[in-house]
GROMACS .gro file of C-alpha atoms in nm:
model
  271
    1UNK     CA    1   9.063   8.658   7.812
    2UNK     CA    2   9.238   8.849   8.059
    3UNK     CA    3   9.552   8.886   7.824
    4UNK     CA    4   9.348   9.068   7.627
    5UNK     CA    5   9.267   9.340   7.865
    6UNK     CA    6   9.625   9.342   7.953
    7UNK     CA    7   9.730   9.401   7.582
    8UNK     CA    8   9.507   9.695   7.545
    9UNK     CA    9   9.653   9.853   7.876
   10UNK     CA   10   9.950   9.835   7.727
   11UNK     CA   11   9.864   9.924   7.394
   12UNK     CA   12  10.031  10.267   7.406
   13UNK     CA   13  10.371  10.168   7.562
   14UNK     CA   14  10.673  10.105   7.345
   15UNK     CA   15  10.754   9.754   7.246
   16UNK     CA   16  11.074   9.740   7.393
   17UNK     CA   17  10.936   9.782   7.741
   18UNK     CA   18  10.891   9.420   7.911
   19UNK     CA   19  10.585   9.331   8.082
   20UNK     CA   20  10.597   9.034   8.344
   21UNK     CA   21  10.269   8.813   8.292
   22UNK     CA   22  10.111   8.654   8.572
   23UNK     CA   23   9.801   8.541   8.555
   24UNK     CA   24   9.903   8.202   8.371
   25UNK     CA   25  10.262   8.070   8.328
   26UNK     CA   26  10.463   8.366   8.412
   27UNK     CA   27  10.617   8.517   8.088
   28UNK     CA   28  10.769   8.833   7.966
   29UNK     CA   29  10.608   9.008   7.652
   30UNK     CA   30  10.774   9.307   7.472
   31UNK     CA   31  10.479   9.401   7.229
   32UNK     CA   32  10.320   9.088   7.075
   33UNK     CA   33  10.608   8.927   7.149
   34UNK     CA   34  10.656   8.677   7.463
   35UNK     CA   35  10.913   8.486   7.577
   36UNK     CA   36  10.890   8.140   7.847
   37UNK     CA   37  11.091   8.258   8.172
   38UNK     CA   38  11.352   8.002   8.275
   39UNK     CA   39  11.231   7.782   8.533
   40UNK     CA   40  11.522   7.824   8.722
   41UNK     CA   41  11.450   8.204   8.796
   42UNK     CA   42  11.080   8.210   8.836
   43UNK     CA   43  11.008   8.236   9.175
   44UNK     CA   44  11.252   8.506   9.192
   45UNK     CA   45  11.057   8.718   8.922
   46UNK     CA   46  10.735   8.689   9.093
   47UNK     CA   47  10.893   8.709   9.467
   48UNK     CA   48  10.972   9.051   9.346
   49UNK     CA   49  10.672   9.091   9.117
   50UNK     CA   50  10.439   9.049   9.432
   51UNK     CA   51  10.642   9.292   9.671
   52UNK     CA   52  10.652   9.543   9.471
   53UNK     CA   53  10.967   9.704   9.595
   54UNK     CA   54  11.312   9.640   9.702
   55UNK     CA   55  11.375   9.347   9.851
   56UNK     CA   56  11.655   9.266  10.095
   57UNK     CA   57  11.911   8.976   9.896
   58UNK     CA   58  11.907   8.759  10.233
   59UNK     CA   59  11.545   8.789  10.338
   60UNK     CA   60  11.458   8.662   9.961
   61UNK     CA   61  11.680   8.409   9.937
   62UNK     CA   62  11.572   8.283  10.313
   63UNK     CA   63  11.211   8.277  10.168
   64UNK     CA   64  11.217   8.154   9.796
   65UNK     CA   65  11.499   7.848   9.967
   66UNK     CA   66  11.395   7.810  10.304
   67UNK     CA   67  11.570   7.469  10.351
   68UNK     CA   68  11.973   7.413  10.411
   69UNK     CA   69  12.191   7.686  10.575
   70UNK     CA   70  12.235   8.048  10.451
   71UNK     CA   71  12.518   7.980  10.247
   72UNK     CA   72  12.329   7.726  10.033
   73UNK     CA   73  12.020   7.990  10.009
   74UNK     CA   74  12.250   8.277   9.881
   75UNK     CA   75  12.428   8.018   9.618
   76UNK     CA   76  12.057   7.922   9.482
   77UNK     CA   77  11.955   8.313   9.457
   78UNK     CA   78  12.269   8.423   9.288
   79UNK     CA   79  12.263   8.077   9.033
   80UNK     CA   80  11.901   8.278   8.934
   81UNK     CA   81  12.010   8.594   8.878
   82UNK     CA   82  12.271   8.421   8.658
   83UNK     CA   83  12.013   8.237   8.482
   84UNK     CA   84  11.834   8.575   8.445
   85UNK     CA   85  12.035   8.810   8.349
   86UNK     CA   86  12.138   8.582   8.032
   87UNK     CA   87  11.804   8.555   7.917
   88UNK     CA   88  11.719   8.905   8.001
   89UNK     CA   89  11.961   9.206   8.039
   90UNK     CA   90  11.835   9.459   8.290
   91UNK     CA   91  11.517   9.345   8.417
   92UNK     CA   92  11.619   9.281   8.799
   93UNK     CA   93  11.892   9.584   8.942
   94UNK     CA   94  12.073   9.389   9.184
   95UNK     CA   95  12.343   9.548   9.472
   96UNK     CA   96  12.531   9.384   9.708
   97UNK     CA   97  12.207   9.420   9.986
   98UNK     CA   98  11.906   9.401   9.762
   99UNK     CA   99  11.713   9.335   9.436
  100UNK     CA  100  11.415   9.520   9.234
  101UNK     CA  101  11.294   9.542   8.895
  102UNK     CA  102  11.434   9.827   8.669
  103UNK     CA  103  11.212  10.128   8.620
  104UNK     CA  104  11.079  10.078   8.299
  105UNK     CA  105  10.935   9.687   8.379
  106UNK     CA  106  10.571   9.643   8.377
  107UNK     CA  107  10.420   9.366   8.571
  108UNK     CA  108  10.031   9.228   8.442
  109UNK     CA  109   9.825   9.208   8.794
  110UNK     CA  110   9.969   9.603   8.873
  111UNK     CA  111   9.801   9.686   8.568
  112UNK     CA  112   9.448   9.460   8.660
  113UNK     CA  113   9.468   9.648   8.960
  114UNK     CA  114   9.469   9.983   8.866
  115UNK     CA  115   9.235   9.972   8.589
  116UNK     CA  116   9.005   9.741   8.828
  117UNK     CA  117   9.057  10.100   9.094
  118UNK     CA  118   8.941  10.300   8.770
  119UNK     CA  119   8.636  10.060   8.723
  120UNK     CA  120   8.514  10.039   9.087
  121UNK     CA  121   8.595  10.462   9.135
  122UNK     CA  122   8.343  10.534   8.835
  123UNK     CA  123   8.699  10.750   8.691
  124UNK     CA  124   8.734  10.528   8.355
  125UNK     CA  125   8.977  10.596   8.116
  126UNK     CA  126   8.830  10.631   7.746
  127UNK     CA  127   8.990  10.288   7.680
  128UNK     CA  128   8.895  10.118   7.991
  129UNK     CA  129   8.548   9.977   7.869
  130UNK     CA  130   8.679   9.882   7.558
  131UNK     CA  131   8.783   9.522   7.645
  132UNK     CA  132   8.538   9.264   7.827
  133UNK     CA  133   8.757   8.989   8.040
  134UNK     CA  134   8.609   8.681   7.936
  135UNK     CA  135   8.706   8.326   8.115
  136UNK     CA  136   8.800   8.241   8.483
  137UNK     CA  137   9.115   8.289   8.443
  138UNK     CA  138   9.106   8.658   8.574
  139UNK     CA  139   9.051   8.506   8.882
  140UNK     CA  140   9.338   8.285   8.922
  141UNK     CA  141   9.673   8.403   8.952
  142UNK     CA  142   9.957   8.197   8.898
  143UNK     CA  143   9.738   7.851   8.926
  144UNK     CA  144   9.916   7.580   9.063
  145UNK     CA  145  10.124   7.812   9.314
  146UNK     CA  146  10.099   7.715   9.679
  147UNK     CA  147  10.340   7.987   9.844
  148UNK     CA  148  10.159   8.165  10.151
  149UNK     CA  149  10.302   8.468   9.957
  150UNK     CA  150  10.136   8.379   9.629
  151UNK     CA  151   9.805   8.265   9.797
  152UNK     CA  152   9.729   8.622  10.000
  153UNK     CA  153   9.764   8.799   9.649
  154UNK     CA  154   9.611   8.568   9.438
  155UNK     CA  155   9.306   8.633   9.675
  156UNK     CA  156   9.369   9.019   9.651
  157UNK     CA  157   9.332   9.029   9.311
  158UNK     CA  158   9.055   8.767   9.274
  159UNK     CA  159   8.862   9.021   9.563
  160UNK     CA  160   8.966   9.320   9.350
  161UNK     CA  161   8.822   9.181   9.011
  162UNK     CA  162   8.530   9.069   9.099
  163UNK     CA  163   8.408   9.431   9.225
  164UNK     CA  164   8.533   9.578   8.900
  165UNK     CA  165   8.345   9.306   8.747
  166UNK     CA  166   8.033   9.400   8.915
  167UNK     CA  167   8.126   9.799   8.898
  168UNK     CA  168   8.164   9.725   8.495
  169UNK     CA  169   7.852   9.570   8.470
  170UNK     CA  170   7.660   9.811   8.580
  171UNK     CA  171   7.871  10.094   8.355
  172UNK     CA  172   7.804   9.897   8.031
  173UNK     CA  173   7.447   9.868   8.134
  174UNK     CA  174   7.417  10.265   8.211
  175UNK     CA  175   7.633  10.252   7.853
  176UNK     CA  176   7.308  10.062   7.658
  177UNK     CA  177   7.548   9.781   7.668
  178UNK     CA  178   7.302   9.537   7.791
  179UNK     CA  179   7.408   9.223   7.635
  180UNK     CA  180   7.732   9.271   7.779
  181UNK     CA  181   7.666   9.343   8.084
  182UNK     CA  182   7.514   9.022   8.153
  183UNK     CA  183   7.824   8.821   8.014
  184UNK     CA  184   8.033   9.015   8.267
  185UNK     CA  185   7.790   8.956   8.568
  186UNK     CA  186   7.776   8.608   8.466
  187UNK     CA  187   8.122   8.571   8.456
  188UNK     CA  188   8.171   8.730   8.826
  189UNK     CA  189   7.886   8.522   8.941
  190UNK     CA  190   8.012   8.135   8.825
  191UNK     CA  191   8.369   8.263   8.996
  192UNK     CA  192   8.162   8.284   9.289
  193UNK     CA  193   7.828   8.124   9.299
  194UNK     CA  194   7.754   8.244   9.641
  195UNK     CA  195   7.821   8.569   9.633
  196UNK     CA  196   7.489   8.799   9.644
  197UNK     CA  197   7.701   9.122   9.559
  198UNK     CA  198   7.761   8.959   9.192
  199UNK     CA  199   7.365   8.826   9.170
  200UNK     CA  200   7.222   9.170   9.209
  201UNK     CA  201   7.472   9.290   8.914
  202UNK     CA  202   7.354   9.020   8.734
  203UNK     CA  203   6.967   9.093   8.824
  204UNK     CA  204   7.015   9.437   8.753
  205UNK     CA  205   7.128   9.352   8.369
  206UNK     CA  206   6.858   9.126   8.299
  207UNK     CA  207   6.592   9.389   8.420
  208UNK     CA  208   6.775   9.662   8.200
  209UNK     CA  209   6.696   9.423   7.855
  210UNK     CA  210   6.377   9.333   8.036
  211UNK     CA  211   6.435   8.989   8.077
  212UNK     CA  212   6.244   8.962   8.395
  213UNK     CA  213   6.199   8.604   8.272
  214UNK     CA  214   6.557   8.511   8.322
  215UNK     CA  215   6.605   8.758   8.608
  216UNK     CA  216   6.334   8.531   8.815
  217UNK     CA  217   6.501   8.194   8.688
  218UNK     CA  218   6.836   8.352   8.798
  219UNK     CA  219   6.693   8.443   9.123
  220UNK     CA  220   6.497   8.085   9.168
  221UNK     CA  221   6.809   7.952   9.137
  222UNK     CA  222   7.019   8.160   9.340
  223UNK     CA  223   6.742   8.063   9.654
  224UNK     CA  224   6.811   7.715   9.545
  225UNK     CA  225   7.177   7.667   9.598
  226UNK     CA  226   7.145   7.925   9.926
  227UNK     CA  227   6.911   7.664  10.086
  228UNK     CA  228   7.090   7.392  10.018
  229UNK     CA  229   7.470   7.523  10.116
  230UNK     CA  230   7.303   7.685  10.442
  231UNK     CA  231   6.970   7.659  10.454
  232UNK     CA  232   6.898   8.057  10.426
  233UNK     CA  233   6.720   8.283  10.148
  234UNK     CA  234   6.866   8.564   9.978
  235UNK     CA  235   6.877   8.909  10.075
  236UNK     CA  236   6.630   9.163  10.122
  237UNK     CA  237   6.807   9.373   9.828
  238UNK     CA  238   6.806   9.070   9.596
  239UNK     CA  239   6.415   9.016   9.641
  240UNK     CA  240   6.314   9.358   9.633
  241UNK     CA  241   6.501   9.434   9.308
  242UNK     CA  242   6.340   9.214   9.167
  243UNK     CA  243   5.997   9.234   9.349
  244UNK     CA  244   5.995   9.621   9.200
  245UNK     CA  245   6.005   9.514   8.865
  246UNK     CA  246   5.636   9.506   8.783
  247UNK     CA  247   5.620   9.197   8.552
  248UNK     CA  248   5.814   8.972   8.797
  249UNK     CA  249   5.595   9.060   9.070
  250UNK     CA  250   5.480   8.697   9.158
  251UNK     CA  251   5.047   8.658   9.211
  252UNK     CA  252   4.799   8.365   9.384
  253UNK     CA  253   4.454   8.357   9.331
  254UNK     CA  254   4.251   8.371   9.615
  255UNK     CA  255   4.176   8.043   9.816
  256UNK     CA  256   4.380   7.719   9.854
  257UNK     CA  257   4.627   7.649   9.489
  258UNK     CA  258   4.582   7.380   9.392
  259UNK     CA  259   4.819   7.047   9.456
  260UNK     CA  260   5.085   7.070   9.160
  261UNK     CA  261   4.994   7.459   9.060
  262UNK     CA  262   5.255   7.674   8.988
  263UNK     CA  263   5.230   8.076   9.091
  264UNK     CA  264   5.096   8.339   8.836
  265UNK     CA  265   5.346   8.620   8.696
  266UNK     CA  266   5.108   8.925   8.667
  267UNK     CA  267   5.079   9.034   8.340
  268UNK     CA  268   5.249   9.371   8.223
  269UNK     CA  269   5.021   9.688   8.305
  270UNK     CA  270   4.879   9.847   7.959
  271UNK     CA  271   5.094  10.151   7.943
   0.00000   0.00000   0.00000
């Protein structure tokens, strides 16, 4: 799960230092420890969350209450910092003109996002292959949030993990890490079907085990679901990856197959 990848990028930080979960109901942790967020403040946390910097008291309260006059927008905000501040001292600075988390407040898809950087860069942290993300999840921030605000990140950071995905496939393949390798392509590949970036990863792992068996049944049924959504085949990369593998290297005998036949898989060369 993707809280687990979370919890070992914070593994070395003090348990007194919050960290503002996202990728699910929002919460704040401290250690093994979290804690529900009141409703009444939780568009406010992840407003701020999602900017990532100071934000201007009047432009925030315009956009987390949009409806009724100015004067009923700035009574909602400060009724939420009320709320917040008694369930949590010191995790929003506020002024008179604007609002931002304190310094030591960690927030869950900052962290994705800079170890996904680390993954896709090849510059890995000891620790940074040492947790698989397992279940959709990673992909969906804050499900059920319809914001314009929430929607453009929530597609950042679903673009964003699914090339670490791919990137980490391939490093836990060049690790001998076969097996999971393919979970990981897998994973990027049913959070998007389509996408031919995620099949080679996934190609690429089953050749590495030298499972050209499922590798051709993968790619069978990738052509499959292409034809059928838009009537194309797959790319040239896709086939030839495959095509170079020398027991997936597809054979007819000469003349006319017969009706029903299937084609022959040429046997392995004697080595």
């Amino acid at each position: 799960m993707i809280a687990d990848l979370v919890d070992s990028l914070v593994a070395g930080e003090p348990a007194s230092r919050p960290v503002l979960r996202l990728f699910d109901d929002p919460k704040i942790s401290y250690g093994r420890d979290r804690r529900d967020v009141p409703d009444g403040c939780k568009r406010l946390l992840v407003f701020l969350a999602l900017h990532r910097r100071r934000v201007d008291r009047r432009y925030a309260a315009g956009i987390l209450w949009p409806d009724g006059t100015d004067d009923r927008a700035a009574g909602n905000l400060r009724s939420a910092l009320w709320r917040l501040n008694r369930a949590y001292q010191d995790l929003v600075r506020v002024d008179r003109h604007g609002l931002a988390f304190g310094p030591d407040v960690l927030v869950d898809i900052d962290l994705v996002a800079e170890w996904a950087k680390r993954v896709i860069s090849g510059r890995l942290a000891h620790s940074d292959l040492r947790v698989v993300p397992t279940g959709n999840e990673a992909f969906d921030l804050l499900p059920g949030w319809y914001d314009d605000w929430v929607l453009v990140e929530r597609e950042r950071i679903r673009q964003r993990v699914l090339h670490a995905m791919e990137a980490m496939s391939r490093h836990l393949v060049a690790a001998g890490r076969c097996a999971e390798a393919v979970e990981v392509a897998l994973l990027a590949t049913s959070a998007d079907p389509l996408r031919e970036s995620a099949q080679i990863v996934l190609l690429e792992a089953h050749l590495a085990e030298g499972n050209w068996v499922e590798a051709r049944r993968g790619l069978d049924a990738y052509r499959g679901l292409l034809a059928r959504e838009f009537g194309i085949e797959p790319g040239t990369r896709l086939r030839a990856l495959l095509d170079a593998y020398p027991n997936a290297r597809v054979t007819r005998p000469a003349g006319p197959a017969p009706a029903g036949s299937t084609p022959r898989v040429a046997p392995t060369a004697a080595r």
